[in-house]
Short mmCIF file of C-alpha atoms in Angstrom, two decimals:
data_model
loop_
_atom_site.label_atom_id
_atom_site.label_comp_id
_atom_site.label_asym_id
_atom_site.label_seq_id
_atom_site.Cartn_x
_atom_site.Cartn_y
_atom_site.Cartn_z
CA LYS A 1327 95.77 72.65 101.88
CA ASP A 1328 97.84 70.58 105.15
CA ALA A 1329 98.33 73.92 106.99
CA ALA A 1330 94.72 75.13 106.95
CA ILE A 1331 93.51 70.83 107.32
CA ASN A 1332 95.66 71.25 110.42
CA LEU A 1333 94.34 74.70 111.11
CA VAL A 1334 90.82 72.97 110.54
CA GLU A 1335 91.81 69.81 112.51
CA LYS A 1336 92.22 72.37 115.86
CA LEU A 1337 88.78 74.34 115.94
CA ASN A 1338 85.89 73.43 117.85
CA PRO A 1339 82.63 72.29 117.08
CA ARG A 1340 81.77 76.31 118.69
CA ASP A 1341 83.83 77.54 115.41
CA ARG A 1342 82.58 78.89 112.66
CA ILE A 1343 84.43 78.48 109.65
CA SER A 1344 84.80 79.86 105.81
CA VAL A 1345 86.79 79.53 103.50
CA ILE A 1346 87.36 81.74 99.82
CA ALA A 1347 89.01 81.14 97.48
CA PHE A 1348 90.27 83.53 95.24
CA ASP A 1349 93.14 83.37 92.05
CA HIS A 1350 91.86 86.03 88.77
CA ARG A 1351 88.23 86.34 90.83
CA ALA A 1352 87.05 85.50 94.49
CA LYS A 1353 84.61 82.56 94.89
CA VAL A 1354 83.32 81.14 97.96
CA LEU A 1355 84.39 77.14 98.89
CA ILE A 1356 82.66 76.56 102.48
CA PRO A 1357 80.35 79.11 103.91
CA ASN A 1358 79.88 80.66 107.06
CA GLN A 1359 79.01 77.29 108.85
CA PRO A 1360 80.37 76.26 112.62
CA VAL A 1361 82.72 73.65 112.33
CA ASP A 1362 80.46 70.06 112.94
CA ASP A 1363 81.19 68.02 110.40
CA VAL A 1364 85.14 68.37 110.57
CA GLU A 1365 85.68 65.51 107.07
CA ASN A 1366 84.15 67.59 104.85
CA ILE A 1367 85.09 70.48 105.10
CA LYS A 1368 88.59 68.83 104.91
CA LYS A 1369 87.83 67.91 102.52
CA ARG A 1370 86.56 70.81 100.11
CA ILE A 1371 89.94 72.39 101.04
CA ASN A 1372 91.39 69.44 99.58
CA LYS A 1373 89.93 69.59 96.90
CA LEU A 1374 91.64 72.93 96.10
CA GLU A 1375 93.15 73.75 92.67
CA ALA A 1376 96.22 76.60 92.15
CA ASP A 1377 94.96 78.60 88.59
CA GLY A 1378 96.19 81.94 87.84
CA GLY A 1379 96.14 85.23 88.49
CA THR A 1380 95.89 86.40 92.01
CA ALA A 1381 92.35 88.88 92.86
CA ILE A 1382 93.52 89.98 96.64
CA ASP A 1383 90.24 92.39 96.69
CA GLU A 1384 87.63 90.48 95.73
CA GLY A 1385 88.62 87.68 98.23
CA MET A 1386 88.53 90.21 100.48
CA LYS A 1387 85.74 91.10 100.43
CA LEU A 1388 83.93 88.14 100.24
CA ALA A 1389 85.79 87.04 103.14
CA LEU A 1390 84.60 90.27 105.22
CA GLU A 1391 80.31 89.11 103.94
CA GLU A 1392 81.45 85.80 105.24
CA ALA A 1393 83.07 87.19 109.08
CA ALA A 1394 79.78 89.32 109.61
CA LYS A 1395 78.66 86.83 109.47
CA GLY A 1396 78.60 84.71 112.23
CA LYS A 1397 80.99 87.39 114.35
CA LYS A 1398 77.68 88.45 117.35
CA ASP A 1399 80.57 87.86 120.76
CA THR A 1400 83.22 86.25 118.91
CA SER A 1401 86.86 87.25 118.12
CA SER A 1402 86.81 86.86 114.28
CA GLN A 1403 89.76 86.47 112.13
CA ILE A 1404 90.41 86.49 108.99
CA PHE A 1405 93.33 84.19 107.64
CA LEU A 1406 94.70 85.76 104.16
CA LEU A 1407 96.74 83.54 102.18
CA THR A 1408 99.21 84.54 99.08
CA ASP A 1409 101.40 84.00 97.22
CA GLY A 1410 101.15 86.53 94.31
CA GLU A 1411 100.53 90.26 93.57
CA ASN A 1412 96.97 92.52 92.63
CA GLU A 1413 97.75 91.78 89.66
CA HIS A 1414 93.79 91.45 88.87
CA GLY A 1415 92.80 94.24 91.59
CA ASP A 1416 93.24 97.12 93.15
CA ASN A 1417 95.19 97.61 96.37
CA ASP A 1418 93.81 101.40 97.51
CA ARG A 1419 90.71 98.73 97.11
CA CYS A 1420 92.72 95.96 100.41
CA LEU A 1421 93.34 98.65 102.17
CA LYS A 1422 89.64 100.38 101.98
CA LEU A 1423 87.99 96.58 102.48
CA ALA A 1424 91.13 96.38 106.37
CA THR A 1425 89.87 99.67 107.24
CA MET A 1426 86.64 98.06 107.31
CA SER A 1427 87.43 95.34 108.78
CA SER A 1428 88.40 97.51 111.62
CA GLU A 1429 85.50 99.31 112.30
CA TYR A 1430 83.70 95.65 111.07
CA ASN A 1431 86.43 94.72 114.32
CA ILE A 1432 86.96 91.38 112.22
CA THR A 1433 90.79 91.00 112.62
CA LEU A 1434 92.44 90.23 109.16
CA ASN A 1435 96.12 88.37 109.57
CA THR A 1436 98.11 88.67 106.40
CA LEU A 1437 100.71 85.51 105.12
CA GLY A 1438 102.78 85.88 101.91
CA PHE A 1439 104.04 82.58 100.55
CA GLY A 1440 106.99 82.35 98.45
CA THR A 1441 109.14 86.19 96.90
CA HIS A 1442 105.93 87.38 94.68
CA TRP A 1443 103.28 88.81 97.43
CA ASN A 1444 104.09 92.93 97.57
CA GLN A 1445 105.32 93.21 101.77
CA ASP A 1446 104.14 96.89 101.61
CA VAL A 1447 99.99 96.36 100.82
CA LEU A 1448 100.61 93.25 103.06
CA GLU A 1449 100.97 94.75 105.81
CA LYS A 1450 99.02 97.65 105.57
CA ILE A 1451 96.85 95.01 105.66
CA ALA A 1452 97.97 93.44 108.50
CA ASP A 1453 98.52 96.87 110.95
CA THR A 1454 95.59 98.53 108.71
CA ALA A 1455 93.09 95.56 110.08
CA GLY A 1456 94.79 95.01 113.68
CA GLY A 1457 96.64 91.44 112.77
CA ALA A 1458 99.57 90.25 111.80
CA LEU A 1459 102.31 89.31 109.00
CA SER A 1460 104.15 86.99 108.63
CA TYR A 1461 106.58 85.16 106.05
CA ILE A 1462 106.08 81.73 104.18
CA ALA A 1463 109.54 81.58 103.21
CA GLU A 1464 108.67 77.91 101.76
CA PRO A 1465 106.35 75.05 101.91
CA GLU A 1466 107.06 73.25 104.78
CA GLU A 1467 106.57 76.38 107.02
CA ALA A 1468 102.41 77.16 106.24
CA VAL A 1469 101.69 74.62 108.63
CA SER A 1470 104.34 75.34 112.42
CA GLU A 1471 103.87 79.10 110.30
CA PHE A 1472 99.42 78.83 110.22
CA GLY A 1473 99.95 76.98 114.01
CA ARG A 1474 102.27 80.21 114.72
CA LEU A 1475 99.31 82.54 114.38
CA PHE A 1476 97.02 80.06 115.75
CA THR A 1477 98.26 79.65 118.45
CA ARG A 1478 97.64 83.74 119.33
CA VAL A 1479 94.33 84.01 118.36
CA GLN A 1480 93.11 81.40 120.41
CA SER A 1481 94.71 83.95 123.01
CA VAL A 1482 92.32 86.72 122.47
CA CYS A 1483 90.65 87.89 125.41
CA LEU A 1484 88.79 90.86 124.00
CA THR A 1485 88.26 92.61 121.51
CA ASN A 1486 87.94 96.41 119.80
CA ALA A 1487 90.30 97.17 122.23
CA HIS A 1488 91.13 101.57 121.98
CA LEU A 1489 93.71 103.43 123.68
CA PHE A 1490 92.71 106.84 126.13
CA LEU A 1491 95.29 109.48 126.63
CA ASP A 1492 94.25 111.91 128.76
CA LEU A 1493 97.26 114.56 128.88
CA ALA A 1494 97.57 116.84 131.25
CA GLU A 1495 97.78 120.78 130.72
CA ASN A 1496 100.85 121.09 129.53
CA VAL A 1497 102.22 117.97 127.99
CA ARG A 1498 101.15 117.33 123.83
CA LEU A 1499 101.99 114.41 121.58
CA ALA A 1500 104.69 114.62 119.25
CA GLU A 1501 103.87 115.91 115.71
CA LEU A 1502 105.37 113.31 113.83
CA LYS A 1503 103.80 109.13 114.96
CA PRO A 1504 103.97 110.21 118.51
CA LEU A 1505 102.64 106.57 118.85
CA ALA A 1506 104.04 103.56 117.95
CA GLN A 1507 102.87 99.71 119.52
CA VAL A 1508 106.36 97.18 119.38
CA ALA A 1509 106.03 94.23 121.24
CA PRO A 1510 104.09 92.44 120.32
CA ASP A 1511 105.40 93.56 117.19
CA THR A 1512 105.25 96.95 115.56
CA ILE A 1513 103.42 99.02 113.78
CA GLU A 1514 102.55 103.14 113.42
CA LEU A 1515 99.42 103.45 115.87
CA PRO A 1516 97.15 105.80 114.14
CA ILE A 1517 95.78 108.70 115.96
CA GLU A 1518 92.09 109.19 115.61
CA GLN A 1519 90.03 111.84 118.28
CA GLU A 1520 87.03 110.68 120.19
CA GLN A 1521 85.56 114.19 122.16
CA GLY A 1522 88.65 115.27 122.14
CA GLN A 1523 90.66 112.89 123.56
CA PRO A 1524 93.54 111.22 121.26
CA MET A 1525 93.04 107.65 121.18
CA VAL A 1526 94.52 104.85 119.13
CA ARG A 1527 92.44 100.76 117.92
CA LEU A 1528 94.67 98.24 119.21
CA GLY A 1529 91.81 95.25 118.86
CA ASP A 1530 92.58 92.51 120.67
CA LEU A 1531 94.26 92.51 123.87
CA MET A 1532 95.96 89.50 124.45
CA LYS A 1533 96.97 86.88 127.10
CA GLU A 1534 100.93 88.35 126.00
CA GLU A 1535 102.14 91.67 127.13
CA ARG A 1536 101.34 95.02 124.02
CA VAL A 1537 103.50 97.16 124.70
CA VAL A 1538 103.14 101.21 122.95
CA LEU A 1539 105.75 103.58 123.14
CA ALA A 1540 104.81 107.49 123.46
CA ASN A 1541 106.16 110.22 122.61
CA LEU A 1542 105.38 113.02 124.39
CA TYR A 1543 106.53 117.29 125.22
CA ILE A 1544 106.74 118.56 128.37
CA GLY A 1545 106.54 121.43 129.35
CA GLN A 1546 108.02 123.39 132.90
CA PHE A 1547 106.22 121.41 136.18
CA SER A 1548 107.65 122.09 139.87
CA PRO A 1549 110.08 119.96 141.33
CA GLY A 1550 109.29 116.12 141.95
CA THR A 1551 106.41 113.85 141.29
CA GLN A 1552 103.73 115.30 138.10
CA GLN A 1553 100.78 113.59 136.55
CA ILE A 1554 101.47 114.04 133.34
CA ALA A 1555 98.47 111.43 131.65
CA ALA A 1556 95.40 109.18 132.60
CA VAL A 1557 95.41 106.39 130.47
CA LYS A 1558 92.11 103.53 130.00
CA VAL A 1559 91.50 101.06 127.58
CA ARG A 1560 87.27 100.70 126.12
CA TYR A 1561 87.18 97.10 125.23
CA ASP A 1562 84.84 93.96 123.88
CA ASP A 1563 83.68 90.72 125.95
CA PRO A 1564 83.18 88.02 123.31
CA ALA A 1565 83.05 85.20 126.41
CA SER A 1566 79.81 87.50 128.14
CA GLY A 1567 78.71 90.31 125.22
CA GLN A 1568 78.72 93.31 126.60
CA GLU A 1569 80.54 95.91 125.18
CA GLY A 1570 81.72 99.54 125.22
CA LEU A 1571 83.60 98.11 128.22
CA PHE A 1572 85.96 100.57 130.04
CA SER A 1573 89.13 99.57 132.47
CA GLU A 1574 89.82 101.49 135.30
CA THR A 1575 91.78 104.90 134.47
CA ILE A 1576 95.83 104.49 135.12
CA PRO A 1577 97.23 107.60 136.55
CA VAL A 1578 100.98 108.36 134.29
CA TYR A 1579 103.44 110.08 136.27
CA ALA A 1580 107.04 111.63 136.43
CA GLU A 1581 109.68 112.85 138.37
CA VAL A 1582 110.51 116.25 137.97
CA GLN A 1583 113.73 117.32 139.01
CA GLN A 1584 115.87 120.78 138.89
CA ALA A 1585 118.69 118.30 138.27
CA TYR A 1586 118.88 115.93 135.64
CA GLN A 1587 119.88 112.29 136.37
CA PRO A 1588 119.14 109.85 134.75
CA ALA A 1589 117.56 106.35 135.47
CA PRO A 1590 117.44 104.93 132.36
CA ASN A 1591 114.20 102.07 132.23
CA GLN A 1592 115.28 98.44 130.74
CA GLN A 1593 111.69 98.54 129.52
CA VAL A 1594 111.62 101.65 128.32
CA GLN A 1595 115.20 101.39 126.66
CA LYS A 1596 114.26 97.84 125.07
CA SER A 1597 110.65 99.39 123.38
CA ILE A 1598 112.57 102.55 122.21
CA LEU A 1599 114.53 99.64 120.02
CA ALA A 1600 112.23 98.65 119.77
CA LEU A 1601 110.87 101.06 117.17
CA ALA A 1602 114.07 102.61 115.87
CA LYS A 1603 114.99 99.23 114.74
CA TYR A 1604 111.76 98.67 112.20
CA ARG A 1605 111.94 103.10 111.25
CA GLN A 1606 116.43 102.40 110.52
CA THR A 1607 115.44 99.43 108.35
CA GLN A 1608 111.81 101.82 107.07
CA ILE A 1609 114.80 104.78 105.77
CA ALA A 1610 116.87 101.68 104.46
CA GLU A 1611 113.76 100.46 101.58
CA THR A 1612 113.42 104.34 100.94
CA LYS A 1613 117.20 104.65 99.71
CA LEU A 1614 116.63 101.25 98.03
CA GLN A 1615 114.46 102.59 96.20
CA GLN A 1616 116.11 106.30 95.42
CA GLY A 1617 118.41 104.71 94.06
CA ASP A 1618 120.96 105.22 97.52
CA ARG A 1619 122.88 102.17 98.07
CA ALA A 1620 125.32 103.08 100.05
CA GLY A 1621 122.25 104.98 102.25
CA ALA A 1622 120.29 102.24 102.21
CA ALA A 1623 123.47 99.95 102.96
CA THR A 1624 124.90 102.09 106.59
CA MET A 1625 120.95 102.65 107.72
CA LEU A 1626 120.86 98.94 107.44
CA GLN A 1627 123.65 98.51 109.63
CA THR A 1628 122.75 100.74 112.06
CA ALA A 1629 119.78 98.60 112.26
CA ALA A 1630 122.12 95.48 112.72
CA LYS A 1631 123.81 96.80 115.65
CA THR A 1632 119.82 98.09 117.69
CA ALA A 1633 119.14 94.68 116.93
CA LEU A 1634 122.50 93.54 118.61
CA GLN A 1635 120.89 96.52 121.37
CA LEU A 1636 117.92 94.79 122.44
CA GLY A 1637 119.35 91.79 122.33
CA ASP A 1638 118.00 90.03 118.66
CA ASP A 1639 120.78 88.38 117.39
CA GLY A 1640 118.61 86.67 115.21
CA GLY A 1641 117.74 90.17 113.46
CA ALA A 1642 120.99 91.57 113.64
CA THR A 1643 122.26 88.46 111.09
CA VAL A 1644 119.11 89.45 107.91
CA LEU A 1645 120.07 92.89 108.90
CA GLN A 1646 123.65 92.83 108.39
CA LYS A 1647 123.44 90.52 105.59
CA SER A 1648 121.52 92.89 103.31
CA ALA A 1649 124.08 95.58 104.28
CA THR A 1650 127.38 93.60 103.31
CA GLN A 1651 125.23 92.53 100.13
CA LEU A 1652 124.29 96.10 99.05
CA GLN A 1653 127.62 96.92 100.48
CA SER A 1654 129.64 94.62 97.94
CA GLY A 1655 127.56 95.76 94.63
CA GLU A 1656 124.76 92.85 94.88
CA GLU A 1657 120.88 92.88 94.67
CA LEU A 1658 118.88 92.48 97.31
CA SER A 1659 116.85 88.30 95.96
CA GLU A 1660 113.03 89.10 97.10
CA ALA A 1661 113.84 86.31 100.15
CA ASP A 1662 115.72 89.35 101.58
CA ARG A 1663 113.64 91.81 100.93
CA LYS A 1664 111.17 89.98 102.60
CA LYS A 1665 112.73 89.03 105.04
CA THR A 1666 114.40 91.30 106.36
CA ARG A 1667 110.89 93.31 106.98
CA ILE A 1668 109.82 91.35 108.60
CA VAL A 1669 112.51 90.96 111.37
CA SER A 1670 112.05 94.89 111.19
CA LYS A 1671 108.49 94.45 112.81
CA THR A 1672 109.62 91.65 115.47
CA ILE A 1673 111.95 89.80 116.87
CA LEU A 1674 112.43 86.18 115.66
CA GLN A 1675 111.12 83.00 117.86
CA ASP A 1676 114.52 81.77 116.90
CA SER A 1677 117.13 83.76 119.28
#
């Protein structure tokens, strides 16, 4: 409640807000309205009482309905906070609603509080709907975590962004997971096609840097500087009310050599390491689910080394701690698993 009230106090009268409460059922606590009576909104939030059960999909459905009422020429954001599994709901329905949220151009951020929520479901919801996954381990962290997300939301400039790739004739995308976002956090980006052209949805564009890594297979080219692709971004501009705008088309060049002379680019190397850390941790989690504790520990140790190469000391510490626990025969607690998932996707702020 403190975190929600703190967020409300940062809004201005031109903003709109809606609050949905959900336990074993969901209800609209505050219908979509302008933030012109802050004290009344705060009073209604203060009346919230915890009850048993969790029906995340019902909460998501109502949240989408309310957000849709005021989304014209705005950046629409949903913050989904839960402390439990979706025991009164349907996880597949959650993912369908997340897809619908993306189609409606409504960004859905997920925040897991405590240790009893399902990180797989909340990550998929956030990734699908272009949002961020956050972990609130202790109650006192709620205000700062909400604040961090709100600062990110405030920096949104453009929405509904899609990246288009126009590949040269003998260039193609890798077969498996060819595109991934690696900053500000790591997300596998599903490929779509529009008029035969590969495209990925980026969602909101913020002031902070967005980095996308593409894995391309390149055929034979003559030596010298060769254009291998061209990229452009389609986006909406809520400030002007314009939709379907295009950036300039940016050519992508490769320096083709007869005799290979390595000239590594530091930013590209860092991006590859960020994606490697995420995928190595994913493999470790899969091995752990299969009962292969030794294999999981080895992969977590590898991910920790990758994090160190990346300069992510905080992430390396968390990953190495989890690896050491498995090697010594200990179980990973739910808190450990959640920390591991979070550091695989991001670089810790205090690292």
